[in-house]
Coordinates of C-alpha atoms in Angstrom, one line a residue:
M1 CA -7.2 -10.3 -19.3
M2 CA -4.1 -9.2 -18.3
R3 CA -4.2 -6.6 -15.8
N4 CA -1.3 -3.7 -14.6
R5 CA 0.9 -4.8 -11.5
R6 CA -0.3 -2.1 -9.5
V7 CA 2.4 -0.6 -7.2
V8 CA 1.6 -1.3 -3.2
A9 CA 2.3 0.9 -0.6
F10 CA 2.6 -0.3 3.4
V11 CA 3.7 1.4 6.0
G12 CA 5.1 -0.3 8.6
A13 CA 4.7 0.1 12.7
L14 CA 8.1 2.5 12.4
A15 CA 6.3 5.2 10.4
L16 CA 6.4 8.4 11.7
L17 CA 3.7 11.0 12.5
C18 CA 3.5 14.2 11.5
D19 CA 4.0 17.1 13.4
G20 CA 0.1 18.0 14.2
V21 CA -1.8 14.8 15.1
Q22 CA -3.4 15.9 18.1
G23 CA -5.1 18.9 16.7
A24 CA -6.4 19.9 13.3
L25 CA -4.2 17.4 10.9
F26 CA -4.5 20.0 7.7
T27 CA -4.5 23.8 7.6
Q28 CA -7.6 24.7 5.8
Q29 CA -7.1 27.1 3.3
H30 CA -5.2 24.6 1.4
Q31 CA -7.6 21.2 1.8
I32 CA -10.7 20.0 0.3
N33 CA -13.1 17.8 2.0
L34 CA -14.9 14.9 0.5
Q35 CA -18.4 13.5 2.3
A36 CA -18.7 10.2 1.6
T37 CA -21.3 6.4 2.9
P38 CA -19.9 3.1 3.4
I39 CA -20.7 1.0 0.2
L40 CA -20.3 -2.0 2.4
Y41 CA -18.5 -3.8 5.2
A42 CA -16.9 -6.9 3.8
R43 CA -14.1 -9.1 5.1
F44 CA -11.6 -8.7 2.0
D45 CA -8.8 -6.9 1.0
Q46 CA -7.3 -5.9 -2.3
L47 CA -4.0 -5.1 -1.0
V48 CA -3.2 -7.6 1.7
N49 CA -5.1 -10.5 0.7
P50 CA -5.4 -10.2 -3.1
G51 CA -7.0 -12.5 -5.5
P52 CA -10.5 -14.1 -6.7
N53 CA -12.9 -14.4 -3.9
V54 CA -9.7 -14.6 -1.4
T55 CA -10.8 -14.0 2.5
S56 CA -9.4 -11.4 4.8
G57 CA -8.5 -12.0 8.7
H58 CA -10.9 -9.4 9.6
L59 CA -14.1 -6.9 8.6
H60 CA -13.4 -3.4 7.0
G61 CA -15.7 -1.0 6.2
F62 CA -15.5 0.4 2.5
V63 CA -15.6 3.9 0.5
G64 CA -15.7 3.5 -3.1
P65 CA -16.9 1.9 -6.5
D66 CA -20.3 -0.6 -6.9
N67 CA -17.4 -3.2 -8.6
L68 CA -15.4 -3.8 -5.6
R69 CA -14.0 -7.3 -5.4
P70 CA -10.7 -8.7 -3.5
D71 CA -9.0 -9.0 -7.5
I72 CA -9.5 -5.4 -8.7
T73 CA -6.5 -3.6 -10.1
G74 CA -6.8 0.3 -9.8
P75 CA -7.3 0.9 -13.6
E76 CA -10.8 -1.2 -12.7
L77 CA -12.1 1.2 -10.3
L78 CA -12.6 3.1 -13.1
E79 CA -14.9 1.0 -15.1
G80 CA -17.5 1.2 -11.7
A81 CA -21.2 2.8 -12.6
C82 CA -21.1 5.1 -9.2
T83 CA -19.0 5.3 -6.1
S84 CA -20.4 6.4 -2.3
L85 CA -17.8 9.2 -2.3
E86 CA -20.2 12.3 -3.0
V87 CA -18.2 13.5 -6.3
G88 CA -19.1 14.0 -9.9
A89 CA -19.2 10.7 -12.5
N90 CA -15.5 9.4 -13.1
V91 CA -13.7 11.7 -11.3
D92 CA -12.4 9.7 -8.3
M93 CA -13.3 6.1 -8.6
S94 CA -10.8 5.0 -5.3
S95 CA -11.2 2.7 -2.6
Y96 CA -10.8 4.0 0.8
W97 CA -11.1 1.3 3.4
H98 CA -10.3 0.1 7.3
P99 CA -11.3 -1.4 10.6
I100 CA -14.7 -0.3 11.9
I101 CA -15.3 0.4 15.6
M102 CA -17.9 -2.1 17.6
H103 CA -19.6 -2.0 20.8
N104 CA -19.5 -5.0 23.3
N105 CA -21.8 -5.5 25.7
S106 CA -21.6 -8.6 27.8
G107 CA -19.8 -10.2 24.8
V108 CA -22.6 -8.8 22.1
L109 CA -20.6 -7.5 19.8
T110 CA -22.7 -4.8 17.6
A111 CA -21.0 -2.8 14.8
L112 CA -21.9 0.9 15.4
Q113 CA -23.6 2.8 12.6
T114 CA -21.2 5.4 10.8
K115 CA -22.5 8.6 10.7
F116 CA -20.3 10.2 8.2
I117 CA -17.3 9.8 6.4
T118 CA -15.0 12.4 5.3
V119 CA -11.8 12.2 2.7
Y120 CA -9.4 15.0 3.2
Y121 CA -7.0 16.0 0.5
D122 CA -4.6 18.8 2.0
M123 CA -2.9 20.4 -0.9
N124 CA -0.4 22.6 1.7
S125 CA 3.1 22.2 -0.2
D126 CA 6.6 23.8 -0.2
I127 CA 7.1 22.2 -3.7
P128 CA 5.0 21.2 -6.8
L129 CA 2.5 17.8 -5.8
K130 CA 2.1 15.2 -8.5
P131 CA -0.9 13.1 -8.6
F132 CA -0.8 9.4 -7.8
P133 CA 0.0 7.3 -11.0
E134 CA -1.7 4.6 -12.0
G135 CA -1.7 1.6 -9.8
F136 CA -0.5 3.1 -7.1
S137 CA -2.4 2.0 -3.6
M138 CA -0.9 2.5 -0.4
I139 CA -1.5 1.5 3.4
T140 CA -1.0 2.9 6.7
G141 CA -1.2 1.6 10.2
N142 CA -0.2 -1.6 11.5
A143 CA -3.0 -4.2 11.8
S144 CA -1.0 -6.5 14.0
N145 CA 0.0 -3.7 17.0
L146 CA -2.3 -5.5 19.9
N147 CA -0.4 -3.3 22.0
P148 CA -2.4 -2.3 25.4
N149 CA 0.1 0.7 26.1
C150 CA -0.9 2.2 22.8
E151 CA -2.7 4.9 24.2
K152 CA 0.9 6.1 26.3
D153 CA 2.3 5.5 22.9
A154 CA 2.5 8.7 20.8
H155 CA 2.6 7.2 17.9
G156 CA 0.9 3.9 19.0
A157 CA -2.0 4.0 16.6
G158 CA -0.3 3.6 13.8
G159 CA -1.2 6.5 11.3
G160 CA -3.7 8.3 13.4
Y161 CA -6.1 8.5 16.6
F162 CA -9.4 8.2 17.7
Y163 CA -11.6 11.4 18.9
Y164 CA -14.2 11.4 21.3
D165 CA -15.1 13.1 24.7
S166 CA -13.7 16.4 23.1
S167 CA -10.3 15.6 22.4
N168 CA -8.2 13.0 20.7
H169 CA -6.5 9.8 21.9
Y170 CA -4.4 7.1 20.4
G171 CA -6.6 4.2 22.2
L172 CA -10.4 3.0 22.1
P173 CA -11.9 4.2 25.8
R174 CA -12.6 1.4 27.9
E175 CA -16.0 3.1 29.0
R176 CA -18.6 4.3 27.0
V177 CA -18.3 7.7 25.8
K178 CA -19.6 10.7 27.4
G179 CA -21.0 12.0 23.9
N180 CA -22.9 10.8 21.3
S181 CA -20.3 9.9 19.0
I182 CA -16.6 8.4 18.7
G183 CA -14.5 9.3 15.7
L184 CA -11.1 7.6 13.9
H185 CA -8.8 9.7 11.9
I186 CA -6.1 8.2 10.1
Q187 CA -3.3 9.7 7.8
F188 CA -1.5 8.8 5.1
P189 CA 2.3 9.2 4.0
Q190 CA 2.9 11.4 1.1
C191 CA 6.5 11.6 0.3
W192 CA 8.0 8.9 -2.0
D193 CA 11.2 8.5 -3.7
G194 CA 9.9 7.4 -7.1
K195 CA 11.2 3.8 -6.7
P196 CA 8.5 0.7 -7.2
F197 CA 7.6 -1.2 -4.3
T198 CA 5.7 -4.0 -2.7
K199 CA 3.6 -4.7 0.8
E200 CA 7.1 -5.8 2.2
T201 CA 9.2 -2.4 1.2
Q202 CA 6.6 0.1 1.3
S203 CA 9.0 1.5 4.2
Q204 CA 11.6 2.0 2.4
H205 CA 10.5 4.2 -0.3
M206 CA 7.4 6.0 1.3
R207 CA 7.9 8.7 4.4
H208 CA 5.4 11.1 6.3
A209 CA 6.7 14.8 5.9
T210 CA 9.3 15.6 8.4
T211 CA 8.3 19.4 9.2
S212 CA 4.5 20.8 10.4
W213 CA 2.1 22.7 8.5
N214 CA 3.5 25.9 8.5
M215 CA 7.1 25.1 6.5
G216 CA 4.2 22.9 3.9
W217 CA 4.9 19.8 5.0
Q218 CA 8.4 19.4 3.6
C219 CA 9.7 15.7 2.7
P220 CA 13.0 14.3 3.7
T221 CA 15.9 14.0 2.0
G222 CA 15.9 11.6 -1.1
F223 CA 11.9 11.8 -1.4
P224 CA 11.2 13.9 -4.0
I225 CA 7.9 13.0 -5.1
K226 CA 5.1 14.5 -3.2
F227 CA 1.5 13.4 -3.4
P228 CA -1.6 15.2 -1.7
R229 CA -1.8 14.8 1.8
L230 CA -4.6 12.4 2.8
M231 CA -6.4 11.6 5.7
L232 CA -9.6 9.5 6.6
S233 CA -12.0 10.5 8.9
T234 CA -15.0 7.9 10.2
N235 CA -17.2 9.4 12.7
Y236 CA -19.8 6.5 14.6
D237 CA -23.0 6.9 16.6
A238 CA -22.4 5.9 19.7
G239 CA -25.8 5.5 20.1
D240 CA -28.0 5.4 23.2
P241 CA -26.5 5.0 26.9
A242 CA -29.7 2.6 27.4
L243 CA -28.6 0.2 24.4
Y244 CA -25.0 0.6 24.3
P245 CA -23.9 1.5 28.3
T246 CA -20.5 0.6 29.1
N247 CA -19.9 -3.0 29.1
P248 CA -19.5 -4.2 32.7
T249 CA -17.2 -7.4 31.7
G250 CA -14.6 -5.8 29.7
P251 CA -13.6 -3.2 26.7
T252 CA -16.9 -1.4 25.4
Y253 CA -15.6 -0.6 22.2
V254 CA -13.2 -3.0 19.8
L255 CA -11.9 -2.7 16.2
S256 CA -13.0 -5.1 14.0
T257 CA -9.6 -6.7 14.0
G258 CA -10.5 -8.0 17.6
D259 CA -8.3 -5.0 19.1
P260 CA -9.9 -3.5 22.6
Y261 CA -6.9 -1.0 22.9
G262 CA -6.9 0.5 18.8
C263 CA -3.5 0.4 18.2
T264 CA -4.0 -1.8 15.1
L265 CA -6.3 1.1 13.4
H266 CA -4.6 1.2 9.8
A267 CA -6.4 2.4 6.6
D268 CA -6.0 1.1 3.3
F269 CA -6.0 3.4 -0.2
Q270 CA -6.7 2.4 -4.0
N271 CA -6.2 4.8 -6.6
G272 CA -8.7 5.1 -8.7
W273 CA -8.9 8.9 -9.8
N274 CA -9.2 10.1 -12.8
P275 CA -5.5 11.3 -13.6
D276 CA -6.7 14.2 -15.4
S277 CA -9.1 15.3 -12.7
L278 CA -7.0 14.8 -9.6
K279 CA -4.2 16.9 -11.8
Q280 CA -6.9 19.7 -12.4
V281 CA -7.7 19.6 -8.5
I282 CA -4.1 20.5 -7.7
Q283 CA -3.8 22.8 -10.0
Q284 CA -6.9 24.8 -9.3
C285 CA -8.2 24.4 -5.8
S286 CA -5.3 23.8 -3.8
Q287 CA -5.9 27.3 -1.9
I288 CA -9.6 27.2 -2.1
G289 CA -10.6 26.2 1.3
M290 CA -11.8 23.5 3.2
D291 CA -15.2 25.6 3.5
N292 CA -15.5 25.7 -0.2
T293 CA -14.9 22.2 -1.5
K294 CA -18.1 22.3 -3.4
N295 CA -16.6 25.3 -5.7
C296 CA -13.8 23.2 -6.8
A297 CA -15.3 22.6 -10.5
P298 CA -13.2 19.4 -11.2
L299 CA -14.6 18.0 -8.8
K300 CA -18.4 18.5 -10.3
I301 CA -19.9 18.3 -7.0
S302 CA -23.3 18.7 -6.9
S303 CA -27.0 17.5 -5.5
A304 CA -27.0 14.8 -8.2
A305 CA -23.8 13.6 -7.4
T306 CA -24.3 13.4 -3.8
A307 CA -27.8 11.7 -4.7
A308 CA -25.9 9.4 -6.9
A309 CA -23.2 8.3 -4.3
K310 CA -25.7 7.9 -1.3
A311 CA -28.1 5.6 -3.8
C312 CA -25.0 3.9 -5.1
Q313 CA -25.2 0.0 -4.1
F314 CA -22.4 -2.7 -4.0
K315 CA -22.9 -5.4 -6.6
G316 CA -20.3 -7.9 -5.8
L317 CA -19.9 -10.7 -4.1
V318 CA -19.0 -10.6 -0.2
P319 CA -18.1 -13.9 2.1
E320 CA -21.4 -15.2 3.4
E321 CA -20.6 -14.9 7.3
L322 CA -22.3 -16.9 9.8
N323 CA -22.4 -14.3 12.6
G324 CA -23.8 -11.3 10.5
I325 CA -22.7 -8.0 12.2
G326 CA -25.6 -7.0 14.5
P327 CA -25.4 -9.0 17.8
T328 CA -23.3 -11.9 17.1
K329 CA -22.5 -15.0 19.3
P330 CA -20.6 -14.4 22.4
N331 CA -17.2 -12.7 21.6
V332 CA -16.9 -13.5 18.2
L333 CA -16.3 -11.6 15.3
P334 CA -16.6 -12.1 11.9
G335 CA -13.4 -13.9 10.9
C336 CA -13.9 -15.9 13.6
L337 CA -11.4 -13.3 16.4
G338 CA -12.3 -12.5 19.5
V339 CA -12.2 -9.6 21.5
N340 CA -7.8 -10.1 21.4
G341 CA -7.6 -10.4 18.0
I342 CA -6.7 -14.4 18.3
K343 CA -9.2 -17.0 16.9
V344 CA -11.6 -18.2 18.2
P345 CA -10.9 -22.0 18.8
G346 CA -13.7 -24.3 17.0
C347 CA -14.6 -21.3 15.1
Q348 CA -14.4 -21.9 11.1
P349 CA -14.7 -18.5 9.3
A350 CA -16.5 -18.1 6.0
T351 CA -15.2 -19.2 3.3
T352 CA -18.2 -19.4 0.7
W353 CA -19.5 -16.1 -1.4
G354 CA -22.6 -14.5 -2.0
K355 CA -24.6 -11.7 -2.9
P356 CA -25.7 -9.1 -0.3
T357 CA -28.8 -9.7 0.9
G358 CA -31.3 -7.6 3.2
F359 CA -29.0 -5.1 4.5
D360 CA -28.8 -1.1 5.1
I361 CA -25.6 0.9 3.3
S362 CA -25.8 3.1 6.1
T363 CA -25.8 0.3 8.9
R364 CA -25.0 -2.9 7.9
P365 CA -23.6 -2.5 4.2
G366 CA -21.8 -5.7 3.7
G367 CA -24.0 -8.4 2.8
Y368 CA -24.6 -10.1 6.3
P369 CA -27.6 -11.5 6.9
Y370 CA -30.0 -8.9 8.6
W371 CA -30.0 -8.2 12.2
E372 CA -31.4 -5.5 14.6
P373 CA -28.5 -3.9 16.0
Q374 CA -29.3 -4.1 19.4
P375 CA -32.6 -5.0 21.5
K376 CA -34.5 -2.8 23.6
P377 CA -33.7 -2.8 27.7
S378 CA -36.3 -4.8 28.5
Q379 CA -35.3 -7.4 25.8
S380 CA -32.5 -9.7 26.3
P381 CA -29.1 -8.8 25.2
T382 CA -28.5 -12.1 23.3
K383 CA -31.6 -12.1 21.6
P384 CA -32.4 -10.3 19.0
P385 CA -36.1 -8.3 19.2
V386 CA -39.3 -10.2 17.7
A387 CA -40.7 -8.4 15.0
A388 CA -44.6 -7.6 15.6
P389 CA -46.9 -9.6 14.1
A390 CA -49.2 -7.7 12.2
T391 CA -49.8 -7.3 8.7
S392 CA -51.0 -4.1 8.5
G393 CA -51.9 -0.7 11.0
T394 CA -50.4 2.5 11.5
A395 CA -46.5 2.8 11.1
Y396 CA -45.0 5.3 13.9
I397 CA -41.9 6.5 11.6
C398 CA -38.7 8.6 13.4
K399 CA -36.4 10.1 11.9
N400 CA -33.7 8.8 14.3
P401 CA -33.6 5.6 17.0
Q402 CA -34.5 8.2 20.1
W403 CA -38.5 8.7 18.9
T404 CA -38.0 12.3 18.0
D405 CA -39.6 14.0 14.5
C406 CA -41.8 11.3 14.2
E407 CA -44.9 10.6 12.5
N408 CA -47.9 8.1 11.7
Q409 CA -48.4 6.6 8.7
K410 CA -50.7 3.5 7.7
W411 CA -48.5 0.5 6.0
T412 CA -49.1 -3.2 4.9
S413 CA -46.8 -6.1 5.4
N414 CA -44.9 -6.7 1.9
V415 CA -46.3 -3.5 0.2
C416 CA -43.8 -0.7 -0.2
K417 CA -45.2 2.8 0.5
S418 CA -43.2 6.0 -0.4
L419 CA -41.9 7.8 2.4
V420 CA -41.1 10.8 0.4
N421 CA -42.0 12.9 4.2
S422 CA -39.9 10.8 6.2
R423 CA -36.6 11.4 5.4
F424 CA -33.8 10.0 8.3
D425 CA -30.7 11.6 9.3
Q426 CA -28.1 9.8 8.0
N427 CA -30.4 7.4 6.6
V428 CA -30.7 5.9 10.0
G429 CA -34.6 5.8 11.5
S430 CA -37.0 3.7 13.3
F431 CA -40.4 1.7 12.1
G432 CA -42.9 -0.2 13.9
P433 CA -46.8 -0.7 14.4
D434 CA -46.3 1.6 17.4
R435 CA -43.8 3.4 20.1
G436 CA -44.3 0.7 22.9
S437 CA -43.3 -1.8 20.1
C438 CA -41.3 -0.5 17.6
T439 CA -38.9 -2.5 16.4
L440 CA -35.4 -0.4 15.7
Y441 CA -34.5 -0.5 11.6
S442 CA -36.9 -3.0 11.5
Y443 CA -38.0 -3.6 7.7
V444 CA -36.5 -0.6 6.7
Y445 CA -34.5 0.0 3.3
L446 CA -33.2 3.5 3.0
F447 CA -31.0 4.4 -0.1
G448 CA -30.5 7.5 0.3
V449 CA -32.7 8.7 -2.4
S450 CA -35.6 11.6 -2.6
S451 CA -38.0 9.2 -2.1
P452 CA -37.1 5.7 0.3
V453 CA -39.4 3.3 0.7
C454 CA -40.5 0.9 3.8
C455 CA -41.8 -2.4 2.9

């Protein structure tokens, strides 16, 4: 069918970060925060590499509707049956995505689990805000900025920063973080000159505000159209230090772009808002306050909407990566990238597409072969744990991988059992025949519903 040509917005390496990056980027009085979970991890990008079954150079984590594909248009997003964003039906079906953070243990690369994702919209403004037009899209950051000095550059990480060890940083840590989490935060420009543009010309037509929050994030001269200020924040579980230690042979963390510095941090937004919904949000909720987001009526936030978002499952096709997204071949990321952003000689990226199989939406959402995230300390770091041979017994089920909040339940192999009394925190847990030989995450499929099952 005929598709409207979308307006694609890209921010180049010279995009100016707004005042306030180090600290709260948004004033809480004027912002709303929308909670989300990943809908998938996949190596495609409908803005940079659009087209049927076209792969991108690196892996992204997506929030958005179940009908995502690499040639989808903004209006088609609204045709999705559900979204992983926790809002009411047909309110915001937008697609949000960025590279993910992976742990590097002597060359064994493992995707960190997503603890939570927050999509912020700040509506503090000196002039009336406009909703995004149909077909509007934008990118912030520079996926090609492999710069080892990014931590020293106040704007090195493109449109945002990382948060760990109780402070903000413009680069990834070389050693294991001191706490149990690491986050990335990235902001988009909000000032538009009103002229159509392409990915090559976005920097001429989109700008960040030139003043800080106390002056209403004023736009520069010549950019009269102002959108709500958008930021994505994803928090990852750094895991047990015994399972996710400091890498003794190189960088401990790496973006899925192959970047161990963090300077290629970037994010994409493809507008799928119901035009009337966003207009009402701007009109009714610009001063509702972040803590009262649930009271913003146009968002239609409810317990049912939250359950639907967590249960939403991607229904499309993904590149059939040979390496998976758990422990991969040493120093090889999906797309055959090394831990330097350079293609690994002799490695051939996946080009075939298939349906996702055997994955957990909160841990491995992208259709890769099922992998255990990490072996236990007593096992080889290059081999996945071996599943217990028993076909029945007592399952030792825990609400998190640290072996706390546990209970015993009988289980039989390949027979699904309701786990009504085993609600896992962030849909992450542990399962096995006993505490001593339990395989982390093995055979657990949790979809955020009230009665997950375990087979």
